Coordinates of C-alpha atoms in Angstrom, one line a residue:
X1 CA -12.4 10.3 8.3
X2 CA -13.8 13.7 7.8
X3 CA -13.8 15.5 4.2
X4 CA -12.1 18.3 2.3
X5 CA -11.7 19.7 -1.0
X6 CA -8.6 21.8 -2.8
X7 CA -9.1 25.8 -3.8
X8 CA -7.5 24.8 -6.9
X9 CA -9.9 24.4 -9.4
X10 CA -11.4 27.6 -9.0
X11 CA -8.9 28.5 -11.6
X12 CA -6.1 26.5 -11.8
X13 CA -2.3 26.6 -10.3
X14 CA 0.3 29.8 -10.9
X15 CA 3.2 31.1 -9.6
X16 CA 3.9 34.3 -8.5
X17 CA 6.4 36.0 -11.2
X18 CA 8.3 37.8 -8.3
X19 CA 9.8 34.2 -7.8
X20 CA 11.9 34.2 -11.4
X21 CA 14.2 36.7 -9.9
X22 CA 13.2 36.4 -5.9
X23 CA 13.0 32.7 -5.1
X24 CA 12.0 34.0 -1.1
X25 CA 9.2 35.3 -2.7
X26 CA 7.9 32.6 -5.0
X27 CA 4.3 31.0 -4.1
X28 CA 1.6 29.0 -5.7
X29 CA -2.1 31.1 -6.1
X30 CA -5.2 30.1 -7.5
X31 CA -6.5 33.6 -9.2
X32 CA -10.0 32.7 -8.7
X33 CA -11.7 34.3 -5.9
X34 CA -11.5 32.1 -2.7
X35 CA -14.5 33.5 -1.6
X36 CA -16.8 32.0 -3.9
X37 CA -14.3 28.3 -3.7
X38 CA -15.1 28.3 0.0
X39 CA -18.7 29.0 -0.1
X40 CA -19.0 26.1 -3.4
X41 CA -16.9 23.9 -1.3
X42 CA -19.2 24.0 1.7
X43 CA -22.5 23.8 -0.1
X44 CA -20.9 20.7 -1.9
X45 CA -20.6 18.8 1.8
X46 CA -17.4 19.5 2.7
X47 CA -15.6 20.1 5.9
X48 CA -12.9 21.3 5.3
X49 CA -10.4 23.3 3.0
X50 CA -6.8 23.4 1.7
X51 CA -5.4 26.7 0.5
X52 CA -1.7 27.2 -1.2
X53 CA 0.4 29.5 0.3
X54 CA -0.5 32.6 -1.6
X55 CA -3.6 32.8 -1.4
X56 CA -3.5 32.5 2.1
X57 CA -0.5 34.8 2.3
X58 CA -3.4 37.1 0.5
X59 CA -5.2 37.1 3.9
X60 CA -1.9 38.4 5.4
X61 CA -2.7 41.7 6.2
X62 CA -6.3 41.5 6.6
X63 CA -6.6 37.9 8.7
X64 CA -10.5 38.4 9.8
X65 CA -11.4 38.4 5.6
X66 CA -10.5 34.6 6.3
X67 CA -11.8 34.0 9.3
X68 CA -15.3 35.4 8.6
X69 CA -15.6 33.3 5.7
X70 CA -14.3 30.2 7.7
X71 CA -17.2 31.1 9.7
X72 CA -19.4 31.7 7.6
X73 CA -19.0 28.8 5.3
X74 CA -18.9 26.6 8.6
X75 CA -15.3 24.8 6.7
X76 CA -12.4 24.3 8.9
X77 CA -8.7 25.4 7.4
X78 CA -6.8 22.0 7.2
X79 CA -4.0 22.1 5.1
X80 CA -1.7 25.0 3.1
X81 CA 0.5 23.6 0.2
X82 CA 3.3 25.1 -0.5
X83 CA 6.6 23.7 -2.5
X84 CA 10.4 24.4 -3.3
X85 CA 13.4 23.0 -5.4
X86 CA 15.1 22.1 -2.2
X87 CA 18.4 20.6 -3.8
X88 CA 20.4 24.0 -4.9
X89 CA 22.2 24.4 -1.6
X90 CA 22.6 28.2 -2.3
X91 CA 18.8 28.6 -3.0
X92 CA 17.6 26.6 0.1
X93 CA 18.1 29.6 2.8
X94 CA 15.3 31.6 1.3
X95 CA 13.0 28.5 -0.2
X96 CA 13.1 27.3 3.8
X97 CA 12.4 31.1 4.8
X98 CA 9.3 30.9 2.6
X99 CA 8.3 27.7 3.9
X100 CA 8.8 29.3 7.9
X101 CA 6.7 32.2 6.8
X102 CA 3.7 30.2 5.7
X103 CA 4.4 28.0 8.7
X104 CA 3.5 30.9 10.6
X105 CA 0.6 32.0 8.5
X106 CA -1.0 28.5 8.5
X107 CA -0.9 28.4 12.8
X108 CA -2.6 31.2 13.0
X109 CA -5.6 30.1 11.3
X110 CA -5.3 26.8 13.2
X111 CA -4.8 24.7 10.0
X112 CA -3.7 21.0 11.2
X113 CA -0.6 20.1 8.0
X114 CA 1.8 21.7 5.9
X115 CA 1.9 19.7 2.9
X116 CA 4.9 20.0 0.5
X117 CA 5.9 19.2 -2.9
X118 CA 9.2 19.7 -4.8
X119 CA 12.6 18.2 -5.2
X120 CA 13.4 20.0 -9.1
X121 CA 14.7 17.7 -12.1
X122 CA 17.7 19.0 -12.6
X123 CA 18.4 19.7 -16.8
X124 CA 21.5 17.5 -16.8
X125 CA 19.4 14.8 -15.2
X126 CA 19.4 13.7 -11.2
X127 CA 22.3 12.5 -9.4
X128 CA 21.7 10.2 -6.0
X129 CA 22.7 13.2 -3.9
X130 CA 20.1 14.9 -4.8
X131 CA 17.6 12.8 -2.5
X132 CA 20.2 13.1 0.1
X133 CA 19.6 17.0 -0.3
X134 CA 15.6 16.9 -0.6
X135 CA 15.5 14.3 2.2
X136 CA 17.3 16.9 4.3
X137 CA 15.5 19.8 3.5
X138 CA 12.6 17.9 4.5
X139 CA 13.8 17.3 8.3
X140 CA 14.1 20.5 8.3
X141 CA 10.8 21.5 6.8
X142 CA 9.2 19.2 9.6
X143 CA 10.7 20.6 12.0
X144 CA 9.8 24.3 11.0
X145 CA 5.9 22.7 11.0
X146 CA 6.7 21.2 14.3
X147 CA 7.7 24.5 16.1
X148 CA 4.2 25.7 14.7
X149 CA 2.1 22.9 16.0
X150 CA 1.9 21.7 12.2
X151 CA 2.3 18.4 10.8
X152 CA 4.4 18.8 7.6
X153 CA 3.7 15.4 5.0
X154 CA 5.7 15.2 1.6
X155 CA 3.2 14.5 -1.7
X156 CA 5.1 13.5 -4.4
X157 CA 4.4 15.2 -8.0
X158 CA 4.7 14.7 -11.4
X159 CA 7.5 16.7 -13.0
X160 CA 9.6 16.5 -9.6
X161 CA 12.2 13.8 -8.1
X162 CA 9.8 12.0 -6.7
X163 CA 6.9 10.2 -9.4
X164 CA 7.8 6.4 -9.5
X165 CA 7.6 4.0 -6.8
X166 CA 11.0 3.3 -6.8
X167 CA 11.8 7.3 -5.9
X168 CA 8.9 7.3 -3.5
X169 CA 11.1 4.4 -1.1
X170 CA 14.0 6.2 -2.2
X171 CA 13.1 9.2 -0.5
X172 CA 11.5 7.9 2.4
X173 CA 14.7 6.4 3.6
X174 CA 16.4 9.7 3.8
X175 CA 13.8 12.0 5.3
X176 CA 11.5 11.3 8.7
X177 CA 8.6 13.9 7.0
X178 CA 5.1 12.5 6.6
X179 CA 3.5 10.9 3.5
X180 CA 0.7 12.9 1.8
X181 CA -0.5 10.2 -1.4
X182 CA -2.0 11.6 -3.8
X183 CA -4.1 9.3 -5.9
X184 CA -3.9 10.2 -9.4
X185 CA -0.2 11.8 -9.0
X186 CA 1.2 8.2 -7.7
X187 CA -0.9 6.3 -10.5
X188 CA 0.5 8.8 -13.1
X189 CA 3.4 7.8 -11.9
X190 CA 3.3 4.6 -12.6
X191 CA 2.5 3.5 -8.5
X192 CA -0.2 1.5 -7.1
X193 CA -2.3 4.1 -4.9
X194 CA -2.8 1.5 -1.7
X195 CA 0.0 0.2 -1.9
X196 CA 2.2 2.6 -1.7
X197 CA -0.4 3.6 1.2
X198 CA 0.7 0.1 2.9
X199 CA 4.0 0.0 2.1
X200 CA 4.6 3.6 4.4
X201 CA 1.8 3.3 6.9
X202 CA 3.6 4.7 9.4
X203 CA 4.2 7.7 7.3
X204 CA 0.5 8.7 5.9
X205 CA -1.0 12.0 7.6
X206 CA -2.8 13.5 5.4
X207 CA -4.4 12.2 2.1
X208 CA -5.3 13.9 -1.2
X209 CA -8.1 12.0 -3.7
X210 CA -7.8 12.8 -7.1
X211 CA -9.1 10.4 -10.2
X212 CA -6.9 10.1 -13.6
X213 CA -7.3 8.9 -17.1
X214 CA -4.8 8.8 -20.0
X215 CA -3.0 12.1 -18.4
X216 CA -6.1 13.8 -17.3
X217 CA -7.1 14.5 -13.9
X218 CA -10.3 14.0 -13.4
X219 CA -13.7 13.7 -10.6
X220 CA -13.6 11.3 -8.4
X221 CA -15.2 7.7 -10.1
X222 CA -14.5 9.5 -13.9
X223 CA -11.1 7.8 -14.0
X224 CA -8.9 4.6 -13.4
X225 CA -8.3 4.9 -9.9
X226 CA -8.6 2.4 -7.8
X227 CA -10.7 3.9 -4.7
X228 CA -12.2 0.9 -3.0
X229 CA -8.9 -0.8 -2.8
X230 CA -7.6 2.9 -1.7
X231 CA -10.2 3.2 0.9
X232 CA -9.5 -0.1 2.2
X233 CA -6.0 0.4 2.3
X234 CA -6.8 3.2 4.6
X235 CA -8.7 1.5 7.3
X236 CA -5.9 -1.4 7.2
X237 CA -3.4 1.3 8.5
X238 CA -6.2 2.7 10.7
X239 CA -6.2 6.0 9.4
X240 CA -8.3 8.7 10.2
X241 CA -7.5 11.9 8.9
X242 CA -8.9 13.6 6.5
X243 CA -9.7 13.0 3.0
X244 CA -8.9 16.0 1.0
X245 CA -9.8 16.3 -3.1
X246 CA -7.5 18.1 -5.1
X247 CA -8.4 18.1 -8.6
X248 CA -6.4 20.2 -10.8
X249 CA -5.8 21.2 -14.7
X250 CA -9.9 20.5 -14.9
X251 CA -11.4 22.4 -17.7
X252 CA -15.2 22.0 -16.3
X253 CA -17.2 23.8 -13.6
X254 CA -15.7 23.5 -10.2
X255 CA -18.4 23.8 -8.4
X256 CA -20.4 20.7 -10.3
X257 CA -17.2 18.8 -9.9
X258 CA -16.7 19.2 -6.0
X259 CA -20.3 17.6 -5.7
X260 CA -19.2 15.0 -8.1
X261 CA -16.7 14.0 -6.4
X262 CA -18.9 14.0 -2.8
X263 CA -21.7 12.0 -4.4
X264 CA -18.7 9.5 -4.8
X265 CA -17.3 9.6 -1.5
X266 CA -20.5 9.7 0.2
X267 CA -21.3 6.3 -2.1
X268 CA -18.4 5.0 -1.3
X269 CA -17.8 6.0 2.2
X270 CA -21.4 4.8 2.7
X271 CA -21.1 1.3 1.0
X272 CA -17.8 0.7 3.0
X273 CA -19.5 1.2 6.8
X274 CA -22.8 -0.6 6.0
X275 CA -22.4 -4.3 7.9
X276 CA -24.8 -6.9 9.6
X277 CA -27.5 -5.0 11.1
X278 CA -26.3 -1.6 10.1
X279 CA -29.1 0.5 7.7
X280 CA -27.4 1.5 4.7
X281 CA -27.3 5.2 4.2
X282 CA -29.8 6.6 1.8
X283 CA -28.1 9.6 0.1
X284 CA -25.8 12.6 1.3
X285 CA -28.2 14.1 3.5
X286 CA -28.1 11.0 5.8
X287 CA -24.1 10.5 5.6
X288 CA -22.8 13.4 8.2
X289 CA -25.1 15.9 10.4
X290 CA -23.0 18.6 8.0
X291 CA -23.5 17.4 4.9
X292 CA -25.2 19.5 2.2
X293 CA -28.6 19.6 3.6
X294 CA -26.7 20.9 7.6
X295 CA -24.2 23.6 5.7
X296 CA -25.6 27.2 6.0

C-alpha cells in the first residue's frame, strides 16, 4: 500500500460562489497555495496527492504549472474529489456535466480515482427514493470515470444521505460505484471503520485515513480511531491501494500535521509487516526508498 495525503488542510474546504446561482459551475477549492501543499506533502514522505476539483480545474489553462510540480515534488496525482446533490432530477444534467469535466481534467494528469461525495438532506427530511436517485446518479458517475480510464469510489460524509451504517448498506444496494471509507467520517457517523471495510470488500478502491475525537478531526493516532483493527481489516480483503490522509477543519500547521500522521503510519505500517525473522524497521528513513530522507 503506497501513501498519500489531501491538499485540504493547507486552508481548509470552500465552494466556489458561482455555484449559488450556476450549479455547472460549483467546485470545492482549498485557497491555500498548492504549490507549497505539494512540496510539504512530499518532504513529509508521501507519494502521492489528492486534489478537489477546483483547484485542479485551476491548472486548466496552464496544465505544465501541475505537471512541473508533480515533478518536481517526485508525488504522483492519485485522486480528485469532487461532489454534487445528485437527487434534484432537474439539477442533475449540469452537476453530471461538472463531474464529466473534471473526469477529463483528472485523465490528463493520469490520476488513478474520482472520488465523490454527496447525496443532499433534503429540508423536509429524506424520502427512500432519494437513494434510488443518488444510487443512480452514481452508475452514471462510474461510468463517466470509466470512459476516462478512472475508477470512481463513493465516500460517504457527514451532513449528506449517507453517515450511518444503516445508509451506507442502503446505498450500496442501489449503486455498483466503489467504496472510498473514510475513517473518522464513518466513526462520526456512528460506523465501525473495518467493518464497514469487511462488510463491502468487494467494493473498497481507494481509502481515506483520518483520526476523530468528540467532533474533531484530528492526526492520525490523536483520536479514537481504531487503525490497527483498520489496517488489518485491509489486508483481510487484500487490499492494496493506496492510503490517502485527509484531514480537514484542522486549526494547526499542516505541514507538522502531515508528518504526524506519517510517523504513525510508518509505526504502524512498520509494526504490522515485522514477522519471524524479519528486522523490524528502525524509523521513516528505513520504511520506503522514498521516504523523507529519498524525496528531493
Amino acid at each position: 500500500m503506497r501513501l498519500g495525503y489531501h491538499t485540504i488542510t493547507w486552508g481548509g474546504v470552500t465552494g466556489d460562489p458561482t455555484g449559488v446561482t450556476s450549479v455547472k459551475d460549483l467546485v470545492y477549492r482549498v485557497p491555500g497555495s498548492m504549490a507549497r501543499a505539494l512540496r510539504d506533502i512530499a518532504a513529509a514522505g508521501y507519494d502521492g496527492v489528492e486534489l478537489f476539483d477546483g483547484n485542479l480545474a485551476d491548472f486548466a489553462a496552464e496544465p505544465q504549472r501541475l505537471r512541473d510540480l508533480l515533478a518536481e515534488t517526485g508525488l504522483t496525482l492519485v485522486s480528485v474529489y469532487t461532489g454534487a446533490n445528485f437527487v434534484y432530477s432537474e439539477l442533475l444534467p449540469d452537476e453530471l456535466h461538472r463531474v464529466r469535466r473534471t473526469a477529463e481534467l483528472a485523465a490528463t494528469f493520469g490520476a488513478e480515482h474520482l472520488v465523490v461525495g454527496g447525496g443532499a438532506r433534503r429540508a423536509a427530511g429524506t424520502p427512500d427514493s432519494d437513494y434510488d436517485r443518488l444510487g443512480e446518479a452514481l452508475d452514471t458517475v462510474a461510468g463517466l470515470a470509466e470512459d476516462h480510464g478512472l475508477t470512481a469510489c463513493y465516500h460517504p460524509h457527514l451532513t449528506t444521505i449517507v453517515e450511518s451504517p444503516d445508509e451506507v448498506h442502503r446505498l450500496f444496494g442501489r449503486s455498483r460505484i466503489g467504496f472510498c471509507p473514510d475513517t473518522a467520517h464513518l466513526a462520526a457517523g456512528g460506523g465501525d471503520p473495518a467493518e464497514l471495510i469487511r462488510a463491502h470488500r468487494d467494493r473498497v478502491r481507494h481509502v481515506h485515513l483520518k483520526d476523530v475525537r468528540d467532533g474533531r478531526f484530528l492526526p492520525l493516532g490523536q483520536g479514537d480511531v481504531d487503525f490497527g483493527d483498520v489496517l488489518a481489516a485491509l489486508r483481510e480483503i487484500g487490499y492494496d491501494g493506496w492510503l490517502l490522509v485527509e484531514l480537514d477543519h484542522y486549526d494547526g500547521d499542516p505541514a507538522e500535521a502531515a508528518q504526524l500522521s506519517m510517523s504513525y503510519l510508518d509505526e504502524r505500517l512498520g509494526a504490522a509487516t515485522v514477522g519471524p525473522g524479519t528486522p523490524a524497521r528502525e524509523g521513516p528513513d528505513d520504511s520506503r526508498p522514498d521516504g523523507p530522507a529519498g524525496k528531493k
